[in-house]
GROMACS .gro file of C-alpha atoms in nm:
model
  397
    1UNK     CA    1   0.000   0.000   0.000
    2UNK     CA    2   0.258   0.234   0.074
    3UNK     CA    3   0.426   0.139  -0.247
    4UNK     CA    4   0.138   0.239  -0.439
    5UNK     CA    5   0.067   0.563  -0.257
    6UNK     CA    6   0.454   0.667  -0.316
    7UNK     CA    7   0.411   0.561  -0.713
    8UNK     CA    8   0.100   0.778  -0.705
    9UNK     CA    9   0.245   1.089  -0.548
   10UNK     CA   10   0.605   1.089  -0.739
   11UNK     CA   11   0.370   1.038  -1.094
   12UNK     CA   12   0.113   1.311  -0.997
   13UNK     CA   13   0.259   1.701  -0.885
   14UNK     CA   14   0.498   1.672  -0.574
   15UNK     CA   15   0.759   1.588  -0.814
   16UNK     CA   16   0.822   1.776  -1.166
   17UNK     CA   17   1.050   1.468  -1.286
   18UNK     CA   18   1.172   1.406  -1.653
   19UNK     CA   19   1.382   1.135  -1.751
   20UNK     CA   20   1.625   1.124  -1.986
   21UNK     CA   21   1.730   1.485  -1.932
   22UNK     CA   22   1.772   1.484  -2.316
   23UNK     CA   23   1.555   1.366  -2.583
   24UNK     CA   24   1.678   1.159  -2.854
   25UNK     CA   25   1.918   1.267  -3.077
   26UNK     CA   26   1.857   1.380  -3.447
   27UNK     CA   27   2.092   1.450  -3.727
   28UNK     CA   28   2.156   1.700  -3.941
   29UNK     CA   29   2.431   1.583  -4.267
   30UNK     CA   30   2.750   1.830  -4.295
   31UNK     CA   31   3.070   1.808  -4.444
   32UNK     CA   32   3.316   1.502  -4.452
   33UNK     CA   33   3.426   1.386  -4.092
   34UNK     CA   34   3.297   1.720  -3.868
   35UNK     CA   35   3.555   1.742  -3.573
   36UNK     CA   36   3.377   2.118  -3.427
   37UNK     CA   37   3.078   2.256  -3.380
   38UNK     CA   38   3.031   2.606  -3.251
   39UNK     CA   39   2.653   2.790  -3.172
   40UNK     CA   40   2.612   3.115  -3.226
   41UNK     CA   41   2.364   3.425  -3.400
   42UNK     CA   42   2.495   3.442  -3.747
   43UNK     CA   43   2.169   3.528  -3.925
   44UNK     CA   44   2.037   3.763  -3.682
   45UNK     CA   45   1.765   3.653  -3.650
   46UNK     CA   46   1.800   3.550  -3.230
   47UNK     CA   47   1.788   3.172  -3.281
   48UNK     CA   48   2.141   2.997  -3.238
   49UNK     CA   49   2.271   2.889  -3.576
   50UNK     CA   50   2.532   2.605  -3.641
   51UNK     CA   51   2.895   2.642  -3.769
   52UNK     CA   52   3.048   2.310  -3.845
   53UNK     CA   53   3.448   2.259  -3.905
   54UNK     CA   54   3.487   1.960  -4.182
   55UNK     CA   55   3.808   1.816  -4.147
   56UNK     CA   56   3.813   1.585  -4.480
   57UNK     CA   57   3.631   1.797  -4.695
   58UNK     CA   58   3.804   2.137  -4.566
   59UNK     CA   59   3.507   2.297  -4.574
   60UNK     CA   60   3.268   2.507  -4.306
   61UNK     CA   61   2.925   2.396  -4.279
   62UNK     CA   62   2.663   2.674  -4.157
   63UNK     CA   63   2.307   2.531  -4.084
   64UNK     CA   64   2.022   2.792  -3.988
   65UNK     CA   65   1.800   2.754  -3.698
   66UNK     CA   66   1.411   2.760  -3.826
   67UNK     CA   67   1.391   2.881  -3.464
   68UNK     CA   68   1.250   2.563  -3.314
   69UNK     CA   69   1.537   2.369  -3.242
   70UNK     CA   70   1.526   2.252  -3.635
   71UNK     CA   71   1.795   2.335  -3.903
   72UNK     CA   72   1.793   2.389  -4.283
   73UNK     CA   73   2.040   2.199  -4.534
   74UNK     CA   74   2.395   2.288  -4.440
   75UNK     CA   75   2.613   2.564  -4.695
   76UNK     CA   76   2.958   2.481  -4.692
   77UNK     CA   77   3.252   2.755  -4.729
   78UNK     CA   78   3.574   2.639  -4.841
   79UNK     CA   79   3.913   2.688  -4.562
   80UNK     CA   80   4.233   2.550  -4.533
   81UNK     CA   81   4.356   2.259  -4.483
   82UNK     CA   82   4.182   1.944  -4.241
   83UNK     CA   83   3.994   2.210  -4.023
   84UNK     CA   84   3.960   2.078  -3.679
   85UNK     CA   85   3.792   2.388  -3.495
   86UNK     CA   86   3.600   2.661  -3.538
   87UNK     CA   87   3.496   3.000  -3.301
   88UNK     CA   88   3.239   3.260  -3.430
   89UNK     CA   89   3.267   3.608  -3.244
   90UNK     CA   90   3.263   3.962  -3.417
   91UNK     CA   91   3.593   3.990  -3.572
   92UNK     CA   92   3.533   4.326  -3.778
   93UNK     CA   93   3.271   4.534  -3.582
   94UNK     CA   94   3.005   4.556  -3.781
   95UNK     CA   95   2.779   4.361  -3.482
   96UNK     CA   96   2.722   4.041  -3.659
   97UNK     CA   97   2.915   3.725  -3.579
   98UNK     CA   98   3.211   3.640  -3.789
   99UNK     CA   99   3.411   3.266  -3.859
  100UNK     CA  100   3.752   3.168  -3.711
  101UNK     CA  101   3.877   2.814  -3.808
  102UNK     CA  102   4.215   2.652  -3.744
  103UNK     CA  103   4.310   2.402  -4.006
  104UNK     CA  104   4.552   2.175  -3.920
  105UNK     CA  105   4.764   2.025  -4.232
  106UNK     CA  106   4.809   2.399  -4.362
  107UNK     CA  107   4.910   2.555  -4.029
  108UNK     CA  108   4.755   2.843  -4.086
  109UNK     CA  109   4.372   2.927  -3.947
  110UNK     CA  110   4.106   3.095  -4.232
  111UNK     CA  111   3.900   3.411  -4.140
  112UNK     CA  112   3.545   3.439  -4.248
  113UNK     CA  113   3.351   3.743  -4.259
  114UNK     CA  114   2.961   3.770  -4.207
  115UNK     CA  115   2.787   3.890  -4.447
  116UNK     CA  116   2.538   4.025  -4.190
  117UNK     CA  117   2.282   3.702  -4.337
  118UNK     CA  118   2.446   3.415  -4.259
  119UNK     CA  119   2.669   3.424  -4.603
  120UNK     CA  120   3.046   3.426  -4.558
  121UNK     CA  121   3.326   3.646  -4.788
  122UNK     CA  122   3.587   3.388  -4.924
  123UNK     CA  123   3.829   3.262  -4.641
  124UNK     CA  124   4.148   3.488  -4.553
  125UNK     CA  125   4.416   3.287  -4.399
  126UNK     CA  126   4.668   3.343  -4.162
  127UNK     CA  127   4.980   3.142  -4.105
  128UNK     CA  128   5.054   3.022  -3.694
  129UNK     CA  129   5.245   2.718  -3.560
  130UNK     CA  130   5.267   2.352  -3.651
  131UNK     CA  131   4.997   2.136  -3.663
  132UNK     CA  132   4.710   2.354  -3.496
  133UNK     CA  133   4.466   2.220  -3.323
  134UNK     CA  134   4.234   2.465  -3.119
  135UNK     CA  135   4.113   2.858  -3.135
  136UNK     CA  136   3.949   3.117  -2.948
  137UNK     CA  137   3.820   3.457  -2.996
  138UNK     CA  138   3.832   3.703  -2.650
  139UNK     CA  139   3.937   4.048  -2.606
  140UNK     CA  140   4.314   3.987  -2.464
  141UNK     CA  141   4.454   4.345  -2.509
  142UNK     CA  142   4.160   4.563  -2.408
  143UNK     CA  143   4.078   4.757  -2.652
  144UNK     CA  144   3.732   4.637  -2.744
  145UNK     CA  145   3.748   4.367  -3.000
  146UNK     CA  146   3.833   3.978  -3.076
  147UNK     CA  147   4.186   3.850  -3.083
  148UNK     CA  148   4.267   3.535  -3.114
  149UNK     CA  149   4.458   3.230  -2.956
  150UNK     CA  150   4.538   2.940  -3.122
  151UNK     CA  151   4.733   2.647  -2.983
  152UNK     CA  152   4.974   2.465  -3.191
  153UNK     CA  153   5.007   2.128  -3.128
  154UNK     CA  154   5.349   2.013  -3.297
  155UNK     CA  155   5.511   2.332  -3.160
  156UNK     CA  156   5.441   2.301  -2.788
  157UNK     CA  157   5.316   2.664  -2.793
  158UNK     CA  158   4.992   2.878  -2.819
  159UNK     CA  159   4.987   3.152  -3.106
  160UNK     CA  160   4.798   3.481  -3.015
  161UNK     CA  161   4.707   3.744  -3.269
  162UNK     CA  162   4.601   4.127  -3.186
  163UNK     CA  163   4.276   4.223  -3.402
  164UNK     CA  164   4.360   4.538  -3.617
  165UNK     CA  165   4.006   4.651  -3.536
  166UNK     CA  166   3.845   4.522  -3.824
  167UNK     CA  167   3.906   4.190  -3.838
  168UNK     CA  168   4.229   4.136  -3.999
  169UNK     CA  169   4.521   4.070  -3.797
  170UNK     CA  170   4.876   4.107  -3.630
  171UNK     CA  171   5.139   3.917  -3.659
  172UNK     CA  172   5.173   3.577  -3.432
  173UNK     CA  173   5.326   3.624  -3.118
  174UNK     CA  174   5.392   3.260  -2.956
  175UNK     CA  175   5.355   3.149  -2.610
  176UNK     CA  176   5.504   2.794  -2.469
  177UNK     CA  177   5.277   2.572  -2.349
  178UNK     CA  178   5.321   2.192  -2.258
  179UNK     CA  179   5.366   1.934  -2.537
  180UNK     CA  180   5.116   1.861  -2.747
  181UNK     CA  181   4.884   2.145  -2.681
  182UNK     CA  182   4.550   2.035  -2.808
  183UNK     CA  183   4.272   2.322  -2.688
  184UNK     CA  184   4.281   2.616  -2.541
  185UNK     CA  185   4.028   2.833  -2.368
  186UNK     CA  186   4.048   3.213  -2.291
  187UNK     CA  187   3.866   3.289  -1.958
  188UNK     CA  188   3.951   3.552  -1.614
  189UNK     CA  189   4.159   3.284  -1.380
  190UNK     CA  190   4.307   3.554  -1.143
  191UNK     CA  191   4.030   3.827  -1.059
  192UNK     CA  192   4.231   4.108  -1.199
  193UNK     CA  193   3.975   4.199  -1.516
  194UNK     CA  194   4.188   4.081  -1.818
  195UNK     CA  195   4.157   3.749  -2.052
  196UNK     CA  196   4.388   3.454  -1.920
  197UNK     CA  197   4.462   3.123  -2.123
  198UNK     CA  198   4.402   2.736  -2.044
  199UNK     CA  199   4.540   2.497  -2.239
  200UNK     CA  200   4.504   2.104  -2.224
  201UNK     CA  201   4.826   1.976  -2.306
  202UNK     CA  202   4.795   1.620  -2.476
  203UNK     CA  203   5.163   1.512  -2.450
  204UNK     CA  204   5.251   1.589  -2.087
  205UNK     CA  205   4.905   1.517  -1.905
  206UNK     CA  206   4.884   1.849  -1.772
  207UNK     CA  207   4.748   2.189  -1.826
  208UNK     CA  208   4.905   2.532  -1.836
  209UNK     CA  209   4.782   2.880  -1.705
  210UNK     CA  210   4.906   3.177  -1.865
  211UNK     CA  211   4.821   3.452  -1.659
  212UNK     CA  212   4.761   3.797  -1.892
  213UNK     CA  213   5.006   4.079  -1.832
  214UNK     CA  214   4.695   4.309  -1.873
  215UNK     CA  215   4.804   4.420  -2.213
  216UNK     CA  216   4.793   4.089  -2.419
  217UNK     CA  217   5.097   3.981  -2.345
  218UNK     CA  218   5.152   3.641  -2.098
  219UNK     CA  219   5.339   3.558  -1.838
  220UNK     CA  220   5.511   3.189  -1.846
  221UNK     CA  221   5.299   2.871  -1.784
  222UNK     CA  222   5.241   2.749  -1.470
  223UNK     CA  223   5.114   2.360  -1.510
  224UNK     CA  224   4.839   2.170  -1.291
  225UNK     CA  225   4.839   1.795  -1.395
  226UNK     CA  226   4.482   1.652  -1.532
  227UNK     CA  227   4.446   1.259  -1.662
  228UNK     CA  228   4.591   1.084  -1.929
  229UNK     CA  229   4.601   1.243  -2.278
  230UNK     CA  230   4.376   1.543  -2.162
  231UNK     CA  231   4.244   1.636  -2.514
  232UNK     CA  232   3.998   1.957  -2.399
  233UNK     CA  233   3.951   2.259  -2.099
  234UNK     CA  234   3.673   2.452  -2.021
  235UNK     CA  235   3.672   2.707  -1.793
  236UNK     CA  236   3.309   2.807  -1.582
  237UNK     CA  237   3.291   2.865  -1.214
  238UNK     CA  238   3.214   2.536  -1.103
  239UNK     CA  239   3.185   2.545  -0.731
  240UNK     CA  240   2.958   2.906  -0.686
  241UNK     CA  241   3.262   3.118  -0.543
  242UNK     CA  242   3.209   3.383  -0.839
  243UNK     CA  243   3.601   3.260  -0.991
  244UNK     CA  244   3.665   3.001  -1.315
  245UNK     CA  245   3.727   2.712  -1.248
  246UNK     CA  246   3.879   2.439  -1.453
  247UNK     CA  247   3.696   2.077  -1.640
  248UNK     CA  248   3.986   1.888  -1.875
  249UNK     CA  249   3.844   1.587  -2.124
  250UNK     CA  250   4.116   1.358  -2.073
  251UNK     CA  251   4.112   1.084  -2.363
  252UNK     CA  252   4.381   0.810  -2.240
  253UNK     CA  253   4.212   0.810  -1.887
  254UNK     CA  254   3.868   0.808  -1.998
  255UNK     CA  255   3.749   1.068  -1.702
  256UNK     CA  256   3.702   1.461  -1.630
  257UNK     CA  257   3.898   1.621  -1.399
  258UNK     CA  258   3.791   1.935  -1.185
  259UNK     CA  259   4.029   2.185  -1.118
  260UNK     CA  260   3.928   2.406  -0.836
  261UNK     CA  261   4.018   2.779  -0.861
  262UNK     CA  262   4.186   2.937  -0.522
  263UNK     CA  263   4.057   3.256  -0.622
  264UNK     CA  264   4.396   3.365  -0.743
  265UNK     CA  265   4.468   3.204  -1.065
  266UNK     CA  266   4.609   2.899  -0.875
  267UNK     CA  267   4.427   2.585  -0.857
  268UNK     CA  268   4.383   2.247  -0.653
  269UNK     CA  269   4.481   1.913  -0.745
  270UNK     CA  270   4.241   1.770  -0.989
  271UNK     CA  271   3.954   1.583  -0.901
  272UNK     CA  272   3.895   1.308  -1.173
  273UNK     CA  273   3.523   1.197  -1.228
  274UNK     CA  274   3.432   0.882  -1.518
  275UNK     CA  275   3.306   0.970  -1.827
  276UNK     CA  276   3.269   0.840  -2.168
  277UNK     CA  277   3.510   0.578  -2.299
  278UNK     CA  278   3.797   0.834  -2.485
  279UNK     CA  279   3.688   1.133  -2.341
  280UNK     CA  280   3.761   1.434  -2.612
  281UNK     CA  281   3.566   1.726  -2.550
  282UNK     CA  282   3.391   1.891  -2.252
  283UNK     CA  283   3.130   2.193  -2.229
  284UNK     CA  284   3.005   2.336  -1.893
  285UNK     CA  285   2.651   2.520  -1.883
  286UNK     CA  286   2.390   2.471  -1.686
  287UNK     CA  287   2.160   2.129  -1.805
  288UNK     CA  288   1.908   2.047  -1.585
  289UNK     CA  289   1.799   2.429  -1.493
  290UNK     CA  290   1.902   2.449  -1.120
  291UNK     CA  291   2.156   2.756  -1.196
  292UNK     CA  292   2.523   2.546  -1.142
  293UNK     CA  293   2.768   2.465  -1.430
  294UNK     CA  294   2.710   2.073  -1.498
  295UNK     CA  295   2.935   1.914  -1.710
  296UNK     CA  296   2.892   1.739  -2.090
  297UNK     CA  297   3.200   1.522  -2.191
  298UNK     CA  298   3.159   1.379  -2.563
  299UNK     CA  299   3.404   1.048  -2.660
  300UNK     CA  300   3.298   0.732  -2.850
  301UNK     CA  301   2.969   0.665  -2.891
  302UNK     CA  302   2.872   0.837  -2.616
  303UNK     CA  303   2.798   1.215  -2.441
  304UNK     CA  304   2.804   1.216  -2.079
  305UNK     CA  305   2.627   1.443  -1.855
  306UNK     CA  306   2.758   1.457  -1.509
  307UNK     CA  307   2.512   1.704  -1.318
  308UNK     CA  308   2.655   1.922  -1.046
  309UNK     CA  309   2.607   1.875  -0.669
  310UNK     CA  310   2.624   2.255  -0.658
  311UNK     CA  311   2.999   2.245  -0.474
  312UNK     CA  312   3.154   2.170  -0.790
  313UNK     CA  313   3.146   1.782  -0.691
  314UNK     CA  314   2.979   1.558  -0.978
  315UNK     CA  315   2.781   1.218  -0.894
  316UNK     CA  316   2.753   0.898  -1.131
  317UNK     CA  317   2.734   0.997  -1.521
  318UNK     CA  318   2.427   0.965  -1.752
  319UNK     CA  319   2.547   0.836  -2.104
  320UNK     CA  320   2.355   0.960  -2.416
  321UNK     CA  321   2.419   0.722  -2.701
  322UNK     CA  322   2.571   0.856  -3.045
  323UNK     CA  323   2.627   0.604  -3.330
  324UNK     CA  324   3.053   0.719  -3.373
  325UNK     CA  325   3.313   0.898  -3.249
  326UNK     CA  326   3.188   1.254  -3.057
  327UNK     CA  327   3.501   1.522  -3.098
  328UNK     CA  328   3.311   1.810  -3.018
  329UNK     CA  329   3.007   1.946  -2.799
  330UNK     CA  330   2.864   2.307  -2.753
  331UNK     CA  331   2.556   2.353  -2.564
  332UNK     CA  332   2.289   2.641  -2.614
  333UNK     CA  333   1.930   2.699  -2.643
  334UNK     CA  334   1.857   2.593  -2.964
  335UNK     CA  335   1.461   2.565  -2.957
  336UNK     CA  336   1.368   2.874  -2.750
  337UNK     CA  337   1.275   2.750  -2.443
  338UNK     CA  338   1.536   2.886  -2.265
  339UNK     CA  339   1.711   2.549  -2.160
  340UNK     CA  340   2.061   2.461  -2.306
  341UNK     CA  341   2.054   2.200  -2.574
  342UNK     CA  342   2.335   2.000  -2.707
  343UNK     CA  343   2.482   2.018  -3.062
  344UNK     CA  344   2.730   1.709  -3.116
  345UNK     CA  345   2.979   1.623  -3.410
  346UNK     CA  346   3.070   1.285  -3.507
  347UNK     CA  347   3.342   1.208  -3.701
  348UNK     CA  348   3.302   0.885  -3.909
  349UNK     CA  349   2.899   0.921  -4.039
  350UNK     CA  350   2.940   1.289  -4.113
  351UNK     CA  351   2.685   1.425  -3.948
  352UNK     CA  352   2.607   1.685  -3.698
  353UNK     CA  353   2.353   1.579  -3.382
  354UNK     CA  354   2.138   1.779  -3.214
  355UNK     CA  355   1.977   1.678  -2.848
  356UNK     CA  356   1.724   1.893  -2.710
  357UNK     CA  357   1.701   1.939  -2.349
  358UNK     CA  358   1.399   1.843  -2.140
  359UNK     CA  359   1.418   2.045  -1.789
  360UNK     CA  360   1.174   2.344  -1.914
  361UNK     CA  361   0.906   2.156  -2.129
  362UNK     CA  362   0.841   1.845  -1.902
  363UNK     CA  363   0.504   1.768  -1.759
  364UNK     CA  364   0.479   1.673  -1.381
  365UNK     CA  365   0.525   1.331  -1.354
  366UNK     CA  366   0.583   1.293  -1.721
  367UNK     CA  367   0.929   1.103  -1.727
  368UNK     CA  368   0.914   1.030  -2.097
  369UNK     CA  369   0.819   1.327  -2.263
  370UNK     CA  370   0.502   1.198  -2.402
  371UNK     CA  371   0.283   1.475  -2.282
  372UNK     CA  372   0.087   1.262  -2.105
  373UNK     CA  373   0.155   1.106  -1.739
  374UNK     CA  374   0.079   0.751  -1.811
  375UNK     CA  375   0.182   0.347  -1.785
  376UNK     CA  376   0.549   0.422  -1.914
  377UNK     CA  377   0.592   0.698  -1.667
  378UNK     CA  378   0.487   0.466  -1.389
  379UNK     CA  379   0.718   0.171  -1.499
  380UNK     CA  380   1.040   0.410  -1.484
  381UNK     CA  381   0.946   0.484  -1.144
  382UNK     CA  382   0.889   0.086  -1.042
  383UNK     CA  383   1.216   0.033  -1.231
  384UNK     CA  384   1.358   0.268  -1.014
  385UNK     CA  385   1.223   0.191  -0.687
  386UNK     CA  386   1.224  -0.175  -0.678
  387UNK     CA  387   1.466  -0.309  -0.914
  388UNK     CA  388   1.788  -0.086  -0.941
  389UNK     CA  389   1.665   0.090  -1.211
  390UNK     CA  390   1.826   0.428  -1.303
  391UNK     CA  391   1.753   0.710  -1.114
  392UNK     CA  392   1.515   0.965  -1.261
  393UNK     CA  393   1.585   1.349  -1.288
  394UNK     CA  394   1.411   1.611  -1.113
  395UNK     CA  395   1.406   1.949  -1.209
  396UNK     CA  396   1.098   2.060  -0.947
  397UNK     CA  397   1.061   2.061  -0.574
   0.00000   0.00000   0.00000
C-alpha cells in the first residue's frame, strides 16, 4: 500500500520529474568527418545557428536555426587545410558574428567574414604554428574587439594574434605551453579583469595557465596535472565562489577532472570523475535548470552528462548514445525555451547531432516526454524503486 501511494504521489505534482534529461538525438548531414561545432547568431535573426568545421572535406558547414530547435540543409565555405575547430565572435565590428577556423595540415587558421545574413566572404588565412589544433576569440589586449589564440600542437606553444580593429590581424606572437597542446580556452583565472589562457596539453598530461600581463601579453605557464592524454579545458565557475574554475576531457584516462580555482589564478589538485570511454571534448553550462555549471564530456559513442552537486562535486554519469566517435560538444538553447541544448559532431557518419534538453518543457510526472503522465511513466518509477533501475531526474521541488 505504501508502495502504491509513493508511485501515485512521485507520478502526480509533488515531483516535476523528466527522464532522460535529453531527448533523442537527431541529425543533421555536414561536411566530410565534422571534428567542431560552434553555436552562435549568425543570421540575426536570435535563434542559435550552427557552424560546423569539416576536417576531410576542408570545408565550413553553416546550418540555420528555423527557430525551433530545427535546421535547414547545411552551406559549406571552403578553408584551409583538415579544419579541426572553429569559433564565431565579431571579428570586424560591424555587430554580426564572424568565422575563425584553425586548419591543421596547412598551419595556418582561415578568417570568415559575415555577411550580416548568414553568407560568408571567401576565407582569408593566416599562417601560426605547426599542426594547430584549437582557437578562441576574447578580447586579450583591451581595446574592445576579438583576438585570437590558437594552440599549436606540434610546436608546444599557443599563437595569439592582436585584431587590427576590423578583423584582420597582427602578426603571431607565440607562447610555450606543454607538449602537445590540443585546446585552449580564454577565460579571467586571477580576478584582476583581463583574458587569461588554459590549455590542455595532450603530450605531458597536464594543463598550463598563462596569466595575462593586462596588455595581451603572458606571463610563463604554470602547469596543474589533469588525466591521461587530456584532449579539452573549459573554464566556468564550477563550485559558486564567483572565480573560473577548470573541467579537462582527458582521452587516455577516460574521465574529467575538476580543477578548483583558489581565487587567485592557482588551482587544486584535480579531481577526476568517469566519463565516456575516450573522453575528447567537454562543455560546462547549466543542463538540468538548477543555476550550477554541470558538465557534458563527448568520446565514443557516447555524451556524458555529469550534473553538479552545486559544490563543484559531480555524482555517477548519464550516457547519451551517439552512433561514432563525438570530438566536439557546444551547448545552447537551440529551440527557444530557454534550456541549453546540445549540438554534437561525429566524425566517421558525417553528421552533426542535435539533443534537445527536457528540464523546461516536461510535464509533472511525465518522465518520458510523451505529454501525457501515463503506464510508461509509472514503470520508470517501479524500475527505479524496486529493481535498481536508473535514477530519474528532477528538475521541481
Amino acid at each position: 500500500m505504501l508502495a502504491c501511494s509513493l508511485l501515485l504521489v512521485l507520478a502526480g505534482s509533488v515531483l516535476a520529474v523528466h527522464y532522460p534529461l535529453f531527448d533523442p538525438a537527431t541529425y543533421y548531414p555536414v561536411g566530410n568527418s565534422p571534428t567542431s561545432v560552434f553555436c552562435a547568431k549568425l543570421d540575426g535573426d536570435q535563434d542559435n545557428d550552427l557552424a560546423v568545421a569539416n576536417a576531410v572535406s576542408n570545408d565550413v558547414s553553416i546550418l540555420k536555426n528555423n527557430g525551433d530547435g530545427t535546421f535547414a540543409a547545411a552551406v559549406n565555405y571552403g578553408v584551409g587545410d583538415y579544419p579541426v575547430s572553429v569559433f564565431s565572435a565579431d571579428l570586424d565590428g560591424d555587430f554580426d558574428n564572424d568565422l575563425a577556423v584553425v586548419n591543421e595540415y596547412s598551419n595556418n587558421f582561415s578568417i570568415l567574414l559575415n555577411n550580416g545574413n548568414a553568407t560568408f566572404a571567401a576565407a582569408v588565412n593566416y599562417g601560426v604554428g605547426d599542426h594547430p589544433s584549437s582557437v578562441f576569440c576574447a578580447d586579450l589586449d583591451g581595446d574592445n574587439d576579438k583576438d585570437l589564440v590558437v594552440a599549436n600542437r606540434w610546436d608546444n606553444n599557443v599563437s595569439t594574434l592582436l585584431n587590427n580593429g576590423n578583423g584582420t590581424f597582427a602578426a603571431a606572437v607565440n607562447y610555450a605551453a606543454g607538449n602537445g597542446p590540443n585546446s585552449v580556452f580564454c577565460a579571467d583565472l586571477d580576478g584582476d579583469n583581463d583574458i587569461d589562457l588554459a590549455v590542455a596539453n595532450d603530450g605531458s598530461n597536464n594543463v598550463s595557465i598563462l596569466l595575462n600581463n593586462g596588455n595581451g601579453t603572458f606571463a610563463a605557464a604554470d602547469n596543474y596535472g589533469a588525466g591521461g592524454s587530456p584532449r579539452s579545458v573549459f573554464s566556468a565557475d564550477l563550485d559558486g565562489d564567483n572565480d573560473n574554475d577548470l573541467a579537462v576531457a582527458n582521452w587516455g584516462s577516460n574521465n574529467v577532472s575538476v580543477l578548483k580555482n583558489n581565487g587567485n589564478g592557482t588551482f587544486a589538485a584535480a579531481v577526476n570523475y568517469a566519463t565516456v570511454t575516450y573522453a575528447d571534448c567537454v562543455f560546462c553550462a547549466d543542463l538540468d535548470g538548477d543555476n550550477d555549471n554541470d558538465l557534458a564530456v563527448g568520446g565514443s559513442y557516447d555524451v556524458s552528462i555529469l550534473l553538479n552537486n552545486g559544490d563543484g562535486t559531480f555524482p555517477a554519469t548519464n550516457n547519451y548514445q551517439i552512433p561514432g566517435y563525438v570530438g566536439s560538444v557546444f551547448a545552447a538553447d537551440l529551440d527557444g525555451d530557454n534550456d541549453n541544448d546540445l549540438a554534437v559532431t561525429e566524425y566517421y557518419w558525417s553528421n552533426v547531432w542535435i539533443l534537445l534538453n527536457r528540464t523546461n518543457t516536461s510535464r509533472c510526472g511525465d518522465i518520458d516526454a510523451s505529454g501525457s503522465v501515463n503506464v510508461v511513466d509509472i514503470s520508470y518509477l517501479v524500475d527505479y524503486l524496486f529493481f535498481s533501475g536508473p535514477e530519474p531526474v528532477c528538475d521541481g521541488p
